[in-house]
Amino acid sequence: MSKHSQTRRITAQNLIEKKRRGEKIISLTAYDYSTARILDKTGVVDFVLIGDSLGMVVLGYPDTLSVTMDDMLHHVKAVSRGTDRALVVADMPFMSVHVDFESAIRNAARMVQEGRANAVKLEGASALTLRLVRHLADIGIPVMGHLGFTPQSVQTFGGFKVQAKTLDSVRRLIEDALALQAAGAFALVLEMVPVEVAQLVSRLLAIPTIGIGAGPGCDGQILVIDDFIGKFPDFRPRFVRTYMETQQQLTQAVERYTEDIISGDFPNPLTEAFAFPADLLDGLRLLEAEYTSAETLEPSLSGV
Ligand code: KIV
């Protein structure tokens, strides 16, 4: 947050050390300042991810494919301003790191330079991605990998489907995970893979795995904040545990607000509004008399 803040920010290295000590890594997504601030102040959230899931839960797209660098940067900046303890990880959106090596580096660097992110996250383990991870790690931009169900490949997968359900695909997943680790990734998100597979990959890697729909064997867990607080109304994946019922509470709150306005209960003139200076009240009455005289009423009445 403040440039004068004394809080020490969690680093990518700290997350690797947590895995070594057998301590679970706690993370959630956030897309705005106030949510990030609340999560950061809990003092237990190790990293906050500005996921491209913002395309679905904040911007209302059916998937993450339409999210742009500008969309991401707008939210990465807000979340960075809201945190001074948690590591801030910025998701690289679809096509931002897939066109060519130079533009990929430039886009990742923008997340750090303009967005003030501490790390970036990339999906998959293509040759270009592995080369990029190596280069970013070399120039001091920590990279989190993401395997299993990678939402930017939803069209290839043919929907939101569990991955690594055959021995061949598990072998591929292991090879990709080891390649990302060798390239210098500091952590790996495993999304929608079977419990036993996530457990195996977590045992094989020295870097921490962060599970979402991957069971308890991962070194840490992440959930999309809107799912976590029951705010996303369109669907609720099986792997989500909802810790608050925001949709229901917000609906009830709007109903109560409406009743209070109609009944005149809200706003309370003494505690939820501002009083005019008492010594000027006589003057206010005179003004009223002046403006409610016949001549002043006439134009407005004739205009009805
Ligand atoms: O975009 C996102 O929020 C993510 C998490 C689901 C890991 O990638």
XYZ file of C-alpha atoms and ligand atoms in Angstrom:
312
model
C 0.000 0.000 0.000
C 1.784 3.048 1.323
C 5.364 3.437 0.220
C 6.175 4.107 3.886
C 4.596 0.859 5.079
C 6.795 -1.283 7.306
C 4.976 -4.568 6.563
C 7.198 -7.159 4.927
C 5.651 -8.567 1.791
C 5.504 -12.321 1.276
C 7.821 -13.452 -1.506
C 7.752 -16.284 -4.015
C 10.619 -17.858 -2.054
C 8.521 -17.739 1.142
C 5.894 -19.915 -0.556
C 8.533 -22.540 -1.448
C 9.742 -22.434 2.179
C 6.159 -22.961 3.388
C 5.956 -26.138 1.319
C 9.263 -27.351 2.797
C 7.901 -26.794 6.302
C 4.688 -28.625 5.398
C 2.569 -25.465 5.935
C -0.455 -24.946 3.719
C -0.541 -21.930 1.378
C -3.691 -19.806 1.557
C -4.859 -17.808 -1.441
C -7.907 -16.209 -3.033
C -8.527 -14.108 -6.093
C -9.364 -10.397 -5.829
C -10.139 -7.804 -8.463
C -10.610 -4.541 -6.549
C -9.018 -2.388 -3.853
C -11.466 -2.936 -0.984
C -11.571 -6.732 -1.312
C -7.792 -6.889 -1.556
C -7.493 -4.667 1.513
C -9.804 -6.927 3.562
C -7.975 -10.092 2.471
C -4.588 -8.529 3.186
C -5.627 -7.352 6.644
C -6.564 -10.909 7.664
C -2.819 -11.494 7.812
C -3.249 -15.104 6.665
C -3.639 -14.829 2.894
C -0.264 -15.650 1.348
C -1.008 -14.486 -2.152
C -3.805 -12.702 -3.961
C -4.336 -13.602 -7.602
C -5.903 -11.163 -10.020
C -7.188 -14.029 -12.141
C -8.490 -13.609 -15.651
C -11.591 -15.184 -14.088
C -12.450 -11.493 -13.711
C -13.727 -11.830 -17.301
C -16.522 -14.056 -16.011
C -17.259 -12.855 -12.476
C -16.608 -9.106 -12.898
C -17.137 -8.436 -16.606
C -19.843 -11.018 -17.363
C -18.241 -12.890 -20.290
C -19.033 -16.617 -20.683
C -15.322 -17.510 -20.405
C -11.923 -15.834 -19.944
C -11.045 -15.459 -23.632
C -12.153 -11.846 -24.099
C -10.067 -10.445 -21.232
C -7.421 -7.973 -22.443
C -4.169 -6.647 -21.004
C -5.913 -3.326 -20.314
C -8.732 -5.079 -18.408
C -6.166 -6.943 -16.321
C -3.939 -3.935 -15.634
C -6.901 -1.869 -14.451
C -7.634 -4.470 -11.752
C -4.012 -5.426 -10.969
C -3.329 -1.772 -10.097
C -6.326 -1.648 -7.750
C -5.373 -4.876 -5.963
C -1.733 -3.816 -5.644
C -2.853 -0.586 -3.980
C -4.895 -2.682 -1.527
C -2.123 -4.994 -0.345
C 1.104 -4.570 1.519
C 1.581 -8.083 2.897
C 0.257 -10.666 0.439
C 2.167 -11.510 -2.728
C 0.292 -10.032 -5.705
C 0.109 -12.408 -8.682
C -1.225 -11.133 -12.017
C -2.721 -13.573 -14.512
C -1.517 -13.145 -18.095
C -4.679 -13.023 -20.252
C -5.343 -14.984 -23.442
C -3.010 -14.003 -26.311
C -0.910 -11.657 -24.162
C 1.922 -14.200 -24.057
C 1.172 -16.313 -27.121
C 1.970 -14.124 -30.143
C 5.740 -13.852 -29.908
C 8.489 -13.865 -27.321
C 9.143 -10.088 -27.311
C 5.533 -9.015 -26.845
C 5.112 -11.685 -24.159
C 8.038 -10.262 -22.168
C 6.759 -6.732 -22.645
C 3.273 -7.705 -21.422
C 4.607 -9.570 -18.381
C 6.825 -6.581 -17.583
C 3.793 -4.246 -17.781
C 2.111 -6.235 -14.985
C 5.102 -5.496 -12.774
C 6.009 -1.969 -13.899
C 2.520 -0.517 -14.332
C 0.439 -2.912 -12.250
C 2.964 -3.268 -9.384
C 2.397 -7.060 -9.386
C 5.004 -9.193 -7.637
C 4.621 -12.193 -9.949
C 2.744 -13.332 -13.037
C 0.817 -16.527 -13.815
C 0.867 -18.317 -17.172
C -1.263 -21.218 -18.366
C 0.196 -24.324 -20.016
C 3.705 -25.529 -20.795
C 4.212 -24.967 -24.529
C 7.759 -24.439 -25.836
C 7.125 -20.664 -25.962
C 5.749 -20.650 -22.410
C 8.724 -22.592 -21.027
C 11.174 -20.261 -22.809
C 9.267 -17.312 -21.397
C 9.256 -18.711 -17.832
C 13.038 -19.169 -18.054
C 13.569 -15.625 -19.300
C 11.196 -13.989 -16.807
C 12.777 -15.893 -13.917
C 16.205 -14.708 -15.175
C 15.170 -11.053 -15.275
C 13.513 -11.186 -11.859
C 9.826 -11.711 -12.593
C 8.623 -14.738 -10.603
C 6.276 -16.996 -12.566
C 3.464 -19.229 -11.345
C 2.445 -22.013 -13.733
C -1.082 -23.347 -14.293
C -1.862 -26.884 -15.511
C -4.775 -29.309 -15.571
C -7.897 -27.481 -16.735
C -6.502 -24.256 -18.141
C -9.492 -21.980 -18.831
C -7.877 -20.251 -21.827
C -8.000 -23.641 -23.626
C -11.700 -24.185 -22.872
C -12.461 -24.490 -26.608
C -9.886 -27.286 -27.024
C -11.140 -29.098 -23.921
C -14.729 -28.781 -25.166
C -16.014 -27.258 -21.924
C -15.175 -26.990 -18.226
C -13.957 -30.594 -17.806
C -11.785 -32.500 -15.339
C -8.356 -33.246 -16.852
C -5.720 -35.997 -16.402
C -8.130 -38.913 -16.208
C -5.983 -41.335 -18.239
C -2.466 -42.615 -17.514
C -1.146 -40.977 -20.708
C -2.567 -37.598 -19.745
C -1.203 -37.959 -16.193
C 2.258 -38.634 -17.637
C 1.931 -35.501 -19.812
C 0.855 -33.492 -16.784
C 3.844 -34.712 -14.762
C 6.240 -33.918 -17.638
C 4.764 -30.421 -18.025
C 4.916 -29.786 -14.276
C 8.567 -30.888 -14.091
C 9.406 -28.768 -17.157
C 7.814 -25.676 -15.586
C 9.720 -26.271 -12.366
C 12.990 -26.752 -14.293
C 12.311 -23.531 -16.236
C 12.104 -21.619 -12.944
C 8.411 -21.431 -12.008
C 8.026 -20.884 -8.245
C 4.571 -22.486 -7.883
C 2.000 -24.331 -9.927
C -1.784 -24.040 -9.977
C -3.457 -27.420 -10.568
C -7.049 -26.966 -11.660
C -9.697 -29.699 -11.925
C -7.508 -32.798 -11.797
C -8.318 -35.926 -9.763
C -7.295 -35.974 -6.095
C -4.721 -38.788 -6.516
C -3.092 -37.086 -9.509
C -2.738 -33.728 -7.708
C -1.286 -35.566 -4.721
C 1.268 -37.345 -6.919
C 2.324 -34.152 -8.745
C 2.624 -32.351 -5.392
C 4.920 -35.103 -4.088
C 7.091 -34.999 -7.227
C 7.648 -31.230 -7.204
C 9.823 -29.135 -4.907
C 7.747 -26.047 -5.740
C 4.288 -25.742 -4.165
C 1.125 -26.816 -5.958
C -1.958 -24.650 -5.478
C -5.154 -26.596 -5.972
C -8.537 -25.532 -7.285
C -10.796 -28.519 -7.775
C -7.752 -30.742 -7.190
C -8.363 -32.084 -3.691
C -6.562 -31.726 -0.376
C -3.186 -33.168 -1.440
C -1.978 -29.855 -2.900
C 0.389 -27.603 -0.957
C -2.134 -24.783 -0.970
C -5.613 -23.886 -2.142
C -7.161 -21.053 -4.113
C -10.779 -20.112 -4.800
C -12.325 -17.380 -6.906
C -13.496 -14.784 -4.377
C -16.972 -14.428 -5.925
C -17.511 -18.204 -5.542
C -16.040 -18.173 -2.026
C -18.519 -15.518 -0.842
C -21.497 -16.860 -2.832
C -21.715 -13.789 -5.049
C -21.479 -15.276 -8.565
C -25.080 -16.109 -9.523
C -24.610 -17.990 -12.833
C -23.217 -21.330 -11.625
C -21.337 -22.886 -8.729
C -18.674 -25.469 -9.587
C -18.683 -28.710 -7.543
C -15.267 -27.954 -6.009
C -16.315 -24.622 -4.498
C -17.067 -24.343 -0.804
C -19.084 -21.196 -0.150
C -18.214 -19.438 3.109
C -20.797 -16.625 2.832
C -24.138 -16.356 1.045
C -23.657 -12.897 -0.457
C -26.236 -13.258 -3.221
C -28.971 -14.133 -0.709
C -27.858 -11.508 1.829
C -27.557 -8.784 -0.815
C -31.028 -9.575 -2.172
C -32.497 -9.400 1.362
C -30.598 -6.171 2.041
C -32.069 -4.525 -1.087
C -35.561 -5.611 0.006
C -35.068 -4.090 3.485
C -33.576 -0.914 1.985
C -36.644 -0.538 -0.258
C -39.007 -0.986 2.711
C -37.042 1.535 4.795
C -37.106 4.175 2.034
C -40.823 3.731 1.381
C -41.698 3.812 5.103
C -39.542 6.926 5.641
C -37.314 5.091 8.116
C -34.215 5.683 5.968
C -32.406 8.006 6.113
C -32.654 9.058 9.777
C -32.423 12.898 9.682
C -30.456 13.001 12.950
C -27.881 10.286 12.390
C -27.759 9.668 8.649
C -28.009 13.232 7.288
C -26.679 16.753 7.916
C -28.548 19.459 9.874
C -28.715 23.092 8.694
C -27.217 25.571 11.265
C -29.906 26.197 13.955
C -29.300 29.982 13.994
C -30.187 30.169 10.282
C -33.492 28.259 10.470
C -35.610 31.454 10.637
C -33.922 32.613 7.449
C -34.727 29.284 5.816
C -38.421 29.724 6.703
C -38.373 33.207 5.136
C -36.840 31.754 1.972
C -39.595 29.183 1.837
C -42.248 31.896 2.164
C -40.578 33.875 -0.620
C -40.498 30.889 -2.975
C -43.992 29.621 -2.216
C -45.681 33.015 -2.904
C -48.245 33.051 -5.739
C -45.911 34.607 -8.364
C -43.161 32.087 -7.843
C -45.574 29.159 -7.936
C -47.216 30.343 -11.191
C -44.448 29.536 -13.689
C -43.908 26.048 -12.359
C -47.655 25.359 -12.250
C -48.159 26.651 -15.780
C -45.303 24.415 -16.896
C -47.075 21.242 -15.655
O -8.344 -16.876 -13.283
C -8.337 -17.380 -12.151
O -9.004 -16.935 -11.218
C -7.493 -18.552 -11.960
C -7.708 -19.328 -10.702
C -8.915 -20.138 -10.858
C -6.515 -20.138 -10.351
O -6.713 -18.874 -12.789
